[in-house]
CSV table of C-alpha atoms in Angstrom, one decimal:
chain,number,residue,atom,x,y,z
R,1,MET,CA,0.0,0.0,0.0
R,2,ILE,CA,1.4,3.4,-1.0
R,3,SER,CA,1.3,5.9,1.8
R,4,GLU,CA,-0.3,9.4,1.4
R,5,GLU,CA,3.0,11.0,2.3
R,6,TYR,CA,4.7,9.1,-0.5
R,7,LYS,CA,2.0,10.1,-3.0
R,8,LYS,CA,2.5,13.7,-1.9
R,9,LEU,CA,6.2,13.5,-2.6
R,10,MET,CA,5.6,11.9,-6.1
R,11,ASP,CA,3.1,14.6,-7.0
R,12,ILE,CA,5.7,17.4,-6.6
R,13,ASN,CA,7.4,18.7,-9.7
R,14,PHE,CA,10.9,17.2,-10.1
R,15,GLU,CA,12.2,20.6,-10.9
R,16,TYR,CA,11.4,21.6,-7.3
R,17,TYR,CA,13.7,18.9,-6.0
R,18,LYS,CA,16.4,19.9,-8.4
R,19,ILE,CA,16.3,23.5,-7.1
R,20,PHE,CA,16.1,22.2,-3.5
R,21,TYR,CA,19.2,20.0,-4.1
R,22,HIS,CA,21.3,22.9,-5.4
R,23,VAL,CA,20.3,25.3,-2.6
R,24,ALA,CA,21.2,22.7,0.0
R,25,LYS,CA,24.5,21.9,-1.8
R,26,TYR,CA,25.6,25.5,-2.0
R,27,GLY,CA,24.0,26.8,1.2
R,28,ASN,CA,23.3,30.0,-0.7
R,29,ILE,CA,20.3,30.9,-2.8
R,30,THR,CA,22.2,33.3,-5.1
R,31,LYS,CA,24.9,30.7,-5.9
R,32,ALA,CA,22.4,28.0,-6.5
R,33,ALA,CA,20.5,30.3,-8.9
R,34,ALA,CA,23.7,31.0,-10.8
R,35,ALA,CA,24.5,27.3,-11.1
R,36,LEU,CA,20.9,26.6,-12.3
R,37,GLY,CA,20.9,29.5,-14.8
R,38,SER,CA,17.9,30.9,-12.9
R,39,SER,CA,17.2,34.0,-10.9
R,40,GLN,CA,17.2,34.4,-7.1
R,41,PRO,CA,13.5,35.4,-6.9
R,42,ASN,CA,12.5,32.3,-8.9
R,43,VAL,CA,14.5,30.0,-6.7
R,44,THR,CA,13.1,31.6,-3.6
R,45,ARG,CA,9.6,31.2,-5.0
R,46,ILE,CA,10.1,27.5,-5.8
R,47,LEU,CA,11.4,26.8,-2.3
R,48,LYS,CA,8.3,28.4,-0.8
R,49,LEU,CA,6.1,26.3,-3.0
R,50,LEU,CA,8.0,23.1,-2.0
R,51,GLU,CA,7.7,24.0,1.6
R,52,SER,CA,4.0,24.7,1.2
R,53,GLN,CA,3.4,21.3,-0.5
R,54,LEU,CA,5.4,19.4,2.0
R,55,ASP,CA,3.9,21.4,4.9
R,56,CYS,CA,7.2,21.9,6.6
R,57,ARG,CA,10.2,24.3,6.7
R,58,LEU,CA,13.2,23.2,4.8
R,59,PHE,CA,15.7,26.0,5.3
R,60,LEU,CA,16.7,28.5,8.0
R,61,ARG,CA,18.2,31.8,6.9
R,62,GLU,CA,21.7,32.7,8.2
R,63,ALA,CA,24.0,35.7,7.7
R,64,ARG,CA,25.9,34.1,4.8
R,65,GLY,CA,23.2,32.0,3.3
R,66,VAL,CA,20.8,29.2,4.4
R,67,ARG,CA,21.1,25.9,6.3
R,68,LEU,CA,18.8,22.9,6.3
R,69,THR,CA,16.3,22.2,9.0
R,70,GLU,CA,15.9,18.7,10.5
R,71,GLU,CA,13.2,18.1,8.0
R,72,GLY,CA,15.3,19.5,5.3
R,73,GLU,CA,18.2,17.2,6.2
R,74,LYS,CA,16.0,14.1,6.0
R,75,LEU,CA,14.7,15.2,2.5
R,76,PHE,CA,18.2,16.0,1.3
R,77,SER,CA,19.5,12.5,2.1
R,78,HIS,CA,16.9,11.1,-0.3
R,79,VAL,CA,17.1,13.8,-3.0
R,80,ASP,CA,21.0,13.5,-2.9
R,81,ALA,CA,20.8,9.8,-3.5
R,82,ALA,CA,18.3,10.2,-6.3
R,83,TYR,CA,20.2,12.9,-7.9
R,84,ARG,CA,23.5,10.9,-7.9
R,85,HIS,CA,21.6,8.0,-9.3
R,86,LEU,CA,20.4,10.1,-12.2
R,87,LEU,CA,23.9,11.4,-12.9
R,88,CYS,CA,25.2,7.9,-13.0
R,89,ALA,CA,22.4,7.0,-15.5
R,90,GLU,CA,23.4,10.0,-17.7
R,91,GLU,CA,27.1,8.9,-17.7
R,92,GLU,CA,26.1,5.3,-18.5
R,93,ILE,CA,24.0,6.4,-21.4
R,94,GLY,CA,26.8,8.8,-22.6
R,95,ARG,CA,29.2,5.9,-22.5
R,96,ARG,CA,26.7,3.8,-24.5
R,97,GLN,CA,26.5,6.6,-27.1
R,98,THR,CA,30.3,6.9,-27.6
R,99,GLN,CA,31.3,3.3,-27.2
R,100,ALA,CA,28.5,1.5,-29.1
R,101,SER,CA,29.9,-0.7,-31.9
R,102,GLY,CA,28.5,-3.0,-34.5
R,103,VAL,CA,27.2,-3.1,-38.0
R,104,VAL,CA,24.4,-1.0,-39.3
R,105,THR,CA,22.7,-2.0,-42.6
R,106,ILE,CA,20.9,0.8,-44.3
R,107,GLY,CA,19.3,1.4,-47.7
R,108,ALA,CA,19.4,4.5,-49.9
R,109,THR,CA,18.2,5.7,-53.3
R,110,GLU,CA,20.8,7.3,-55.5
R,111,THR,CA,19.3,10.7,-55.0
R,112,ALA,CA,19.3,10.3,-51.2
R,113,LEU,CA,22.9,9.1,-51.3
R,114,HIS,CA,24.2,12.2,-53.2
R,115,LEU,CA,21.9,14.8,-51.7
R,116,PHE,CA,22.2,13.9,-48.1
R,117,LEU,CA,23.7,10.5,-47.0
R,118,LEU,CA,27.3,10.7,-48.2
R,119,GLU,CA,28.0,13.9,-46.3
R,120,ALA,CA,26.0,12.9,-43.2
R,121,ILE,CA,27.8,9.5,-42.9
R,122,ARG,CA,31.2,11.1,-43.4
R,123,ASP,CA,30.5,13.4,-40.4
R,124,PHE,CA,29.0,10.6,-38.4
R,125,ARG,CA,32.0,8.3,-39.0
R,126,ALA,CA,34.4,11.0,-37.6
R,127,GLY,CA,32.7,10.7,-34.2
R,128,HIS,CA,31.8,7.0,-34.3
R,129,PRO,CA,34.6,5.2,-36.1
R,130,GLN,CA,33.8,1.9,-34.3
R,131,ILE,CA,30.4,1.6,-36.0
R,132,ARG,CA,30.5,-0.1,-39.4
R,133,ILE,CA,28.0,0.8,-42.0
R,134,ARG,CA,26.7,-1.3,-45.0
R,135,ILE,CA,24.8,0.6,-47.7
R,136,HIS,CA,22.4,-1.0,-50.1
R,137,ASN,CA,21.8,1.3,-53.1
R,138,HIS,CA,18.5,0.5,-54.9
R,139,ALA,CA,15.3,2.2,-56.2
R,140,THR,CA,12.7,3.2,-53.7
R,141,ARG,CA,10.3,0.2,-54.2
R,142,GLU,CA,13.1,-2.3,-53.8
R,143,LEU,CA,14.3,-0.6,-50.6
R,144,LEU,CA,10.7,-0.7,-49.1
R,145,HIS,CA,10.7,-4.5,-49.8
R,146,LEU,CA,14.0,-5.0,-48.2
R,147,LEU,CA,13.0,-2.9,-45.2
R,148,ALA,CA,9.7,-4.8,-44.7
R,149,SER,CA,11.5,-8.1,-44.9
R,150,GLY,CA,13.9,-7.1,-42.1
R,151,LYS,CA,17.1,-7.0,-44.3
R,152,LEU,CA,17.7,-3.3,-43.5
R,153,ASP,CA,17.8,-1.4,-40.1
R,154,PHE,CA,16.4,1.6,-41.9
R,155,ALA,CA,16.4,3.4,-45.2
R,156,VAL,CA,16.6,6.9,-46.7
R,157,VAL,CA,14.4,7.1,-49.7
R,158,THR,CA,13.0,9.5,-52.3
R,159,ALA,CA,9.3,10.4,-51.9
R,160,PRO,CA,6.5,10.4,-52.8
R,161,PHE,CA,5.6,6.7,-52.4
R,162,GLN,CA,3.0,4.5,-50.7
R,163,THR,CA,3.9,2.4,-47.6
R,164,ALA,CA,2.2,-0.1,-45.3
R,165,ALA,CA,1.3,0.8,-41.8
R,166,PRO,CA,4.3,-0.7,-39.9
R,167,LEU,CA,6.8,1.6,-41.6
R,168,CYS,CA,7.4,4.8,-39.8
R,169,ARG,CA,8.2,7.8,-42.1
R,170,GLU,CA,10.1,10.9,-41.0
R,171,GLU,CA,11.0,13.7,-43.5
R,172,LEU,CA,14.6,14.7,-43.6
R,173,LEU,CA,14.6,17.4,-46.3
R,174,SER,CA,12.8,18.7,-49.3
R,175,PHE,CA,14.3,19.6,-52.7
R,176,HIS,CA,13.3,20.9,-56.1
R,177,GLU,CA,14.1,19.3,-59.5
R,178,ILE,CA,14.8,21.6,-62.4
R,179,LEU,CA,14.8,21.0,-66.2
R,180,VAL,CA,18.3,21.1,-67.7
R,181,GLY,CA,20.0,20.4,-71.0
R,182,GLY,CA,23.6,20.3,-72.4
R,183,THR,CA,25.3,23.4,-73.8
R,184,GLN,CA,23.7,22.9,-77.2
R,185,TYR,CA,20.4,24.0,-75.5
R,186,LEU,CA,21.9,27.4,-74.5
R,187,SER,CA,19.5,29.4,-76.7
R,188,LEU,CA,16.5,27.4,-75.5
R,189,GLY,CA,17.3,28.4,-71.9
R,190,GLN,CA,17.0,32.1,-72.6
R,191,LYS,CA,13.3,32.5,-71.9
R,192,GLN,CA,10.4,30.6,-70.3
R,193,GLU,CA,8.5,28.3,-72.6
R,194,SER,CA,5.4,26.0,-72.3
R,195,LEU,CA,6.2,22.5,-71.2
R,196,ARG,CA,4.6,21.3,-74.5
R,197,THR,CA,7.4,23.2,-76.4
R,198,PHE,CA,10.0,21.1,-74.7
R,199,LEU,CA,8.4,17.9,-75.8
R,200,GLN,CA,9.9,18.3,-79.3
R,201,TYR,CA,13.3,17.5,-77.8
R,202,PRO,CA,14.5,14.2,-76.6
R,203,TRP,CA,13.9,13.5,-73.0
R,204,ILE,CA,15.9,11.4,-70.5
R,205,GLY,CA,14.4,10.0,-67.3
R,206,LEU,CA,14.2,7.0,-65.0
R,207,GLY,CA,12.5,4.0,-66.4
R,208,LYS,CA,9.1,2.4,-65.8
R,209,GLY,CA,8.6,0.8,-62.4
R,210,THR,CA,10.5,3.5,-60.5
R,211,VAL,CA,8.8,6.0,-58.1
R,212,THR,CA,10.4,8.9,-60.1
R,213,HIS,CA,8.9,7.7,-63.4
R,214,GLU,CA,5.5,7.5,-61.8
R,215,PHE,CA,5.9,10.9,-60.3
R,216,TYR,CA,6.7,12.6,-63.6
R,217,ARG,CA,4.0,10.6,-65.5
R,218,GLU,CA,1.5,12.1,-63.1
R,219,PHE,CA,3.1,15.5,-63.3
R,220,PHE,CA,2.9,15.6,-67.2
R,221,ALA,CA,-0.7,14.3,-67.1
R,222,GLY,CA,-1.6,17.1,-64.7
R,223,CYS,CA,-0.3,19.5,-67.3
R,224,GLY,CA,-2.4,17.8,-69.9
R,225,LEU,CA,0.5,16.1,-71.6
R,226,ALA,CA,1.9,12.6,-72.1
R,227,MET,CA,5.5,11.9,-71.0
R,228,GLU,CA,7.6,10.1,-73.7
R,229,LEU,CA,11.2,9.3,-72.9
R,230,ALA,CA,13.8,9.0,-75.7
R,231,MET,CA,16.2,7.4,-73.2
R,232,GLU,CA,15.4,5.5,-70.0
R,233,VAL,CA,18.1,5.0,-67.3
R,234,ALA,CA,18.1,2.7,-64.3
R,235,THR,CA,19.6,5.1,-61.7
R,236,SER,CA,19.4,8.9,-61.3
R,237,ASP,CA,23.2,9.2,-61.3
R,238,LEU,CA,23.3,8.4,-65.0
R,239,MET,CA,21.1,11.2,-66.0
R,240,ILE,CA,23.4,14.2,-65.6
R,241,PRO,CA,26.3,12.7,-67.6
R,242,LEU,CA,23.9,11.8,-70.4
R,243,ILE,CA,22.3,15.3,-70.4
R,244,GLN,CA,25.7,17.0,-70.1
R,245,ASN,CA,26.7,15.2,-73.4
R,246,ASN,CA,23.7,16.6,-75.2
R,247,LEU,CA,21.8,13.4,-75.5
R,248,GLY,CA,18.6,14.9,-74.2
R,249,ILE,CA,17.0,17.0,-71.5
R,250,GLY,CA,15.5,16.0,-68.2
R,251,PHE,CA,14.5,17.0,-64.6
R,252,VAL,CA,17.3,16.5,-62.1
R,253,PRO,CA,17.7,17.7,-58.4
R,254,LYS,CA,18.8,21.3,-58.4
R,255,PRO,CA,21.5,20.8,-55.7
R,256,LEU,CA,23.2,18.2,-57.9
R,257,ALA,CA,22.9,20.3,-61.1
R,258,GLN,CA,24.0,23.6,-59.5
R,259,PRO,CA,27.8,23.0,-59.8
R,260,LEU,CA,27.5,22.2,-63.5
R,261,LEU,CA,25.2,25.2,-64.0
R,262,ASP,CA,27.8,27.5,-62.3
R,263,THR,CA,30.6,26.2,-64.6
R,264,HIS,CA,28.3,26.5,-67.7
R,265,LYS,CA,28.4,22.7,-68.4
R,266,LEU,CA,24.6,22.5,-68.1
R,267,VAL,CA,21.9,24.9,-69.1
R,268,GLN,CA,18.8,25.4,-67.0
R,269,LEU,CA,15.6,25.4,-69.0
R,270,HIS,CA,12.4,27.2,-67.9
R,271,PRO,CA,9.1,25.5,-68.4
R,272,ALA,CA,6.0,27.4,-67.4
R,273,CYS,CA,4.7,24.3,-65.6
R,274,THR,CA,7.1,23.0,-62.9
R,275,PRO,CA,7.0,19.9,-60.8
R,276,PRO,CA,6.2,20.2,-57.0
R,277,PRO,CA,9.0,19.7,-54.5
R,278,ARG,CA,10.1,16.2,-53.6
R,279,ARG,CA,11.3,14.8,-50.2
R,280,LEU,CA,13.9,12.6,-48.7
R,281,GLU,CA,12.4,10.5,-45.9
R,282,LEU,CA,13.9,8.3,-43.2
R,283,LEU,CA,12.0,5.0,-42.8
R,284,HIS,CA,12.2,2.2,-40.2
R,285,ASP,CA,9.9,-0.7,-39.3
R,286,LYS,CA,8.2,0.0,-36.0
R,287,ARG,CA,7.9,-3.8,-35.3
R,288,ARG,CA,11.6,-4.3,-35.1
R,289,ILE,CA,13.9,-3.1,-32.3
R,290,LYS,CA,17.1,-1.3,-33.6
R,291,SER,CA,20.5,-2.2,-32.2
R,292,ALA,CA,22.3,0.4,-30.1
R,293,ALA,CA,24.5,1.2,-33.1
R,294,ALA,CA,21.6,1.5,-35.5
R,295,ASP,CA,19.7,3.7,-33.1
R,296,ILE,CA,22.6,6.1,-32.7
R,297,LEU,CA,23.0,6.5,-36.5
R,298,TYR,CA,19.2,6.8,-36.9
R,299,ARG,CA,18.9,9.6,-34.4
R,300,TYR,CA,22.0,11.3,-35.9
R,301,LEU,CA,20.5,11.3,-39.4
R,302,LYS,CA,17.2,12.7,-38.0
R,303,GLN,CA,19.1,15.6,-36.4
R,304,ALA,CA,21.3,16.2,-39.5
R,305,GLY,CA,18.2,16.4,-41.8
């Protein structure tokens, strides 16, 4: 049976005990407030609230500060033990974060790899060299299948796409894709044209069965047009070299095209109808528990996005 006194202690805000602990430790309200990053009036107010809720006096004022009453001494013995226990827990978790090792298997689309993952993993490895990473580079639909079958810890994929309920989705970043061509299309990039105008030129894009192909098929249909590709590629990293060599035009992620636009190796084209932004998303299966190493990398990527 839980006593009423214990219930009263549990109902009190933990922050009150934290302030009580620091005042008792320093024996001075001003010093405790400075250590807590708070103000003296706020610390004094909290102490009065704590004393009111416990229905006893905890401190006696002295010339140079405060000292604990008998009731305050009893409370401090318990709060001190609890506070030290929490600090030990923080240290243990901190060691787990820095010392965790193992292998993490992740999946990534080509776009996710170049727009986000390569740089993020480079920075992560600098701080966690003991964690080994395996990367499976596939199209979105294949990565979803691998994730659902338990062959990946998590995946970074290009949206939009449809998923089943057990998969948890978290957006990392959004990006725009722009229409570009090689240098022979320089004059074509001087002004905005209707999307229909650009259909007279050869188009390059990802092949049927990919999420990107479906995305652009729907985009063209929304503009009242049918998409016809002169050249289909299996992965998005093949598109820019082909376009750069004047084999056709196509939509590519702006961050990947920008360096070649700046050096005049690609030309940006300006259709009146432009595609909506796309997203990179971080996915994991809620039914499966991640290892310590996978959990550390997962949370790192969420923060880096």
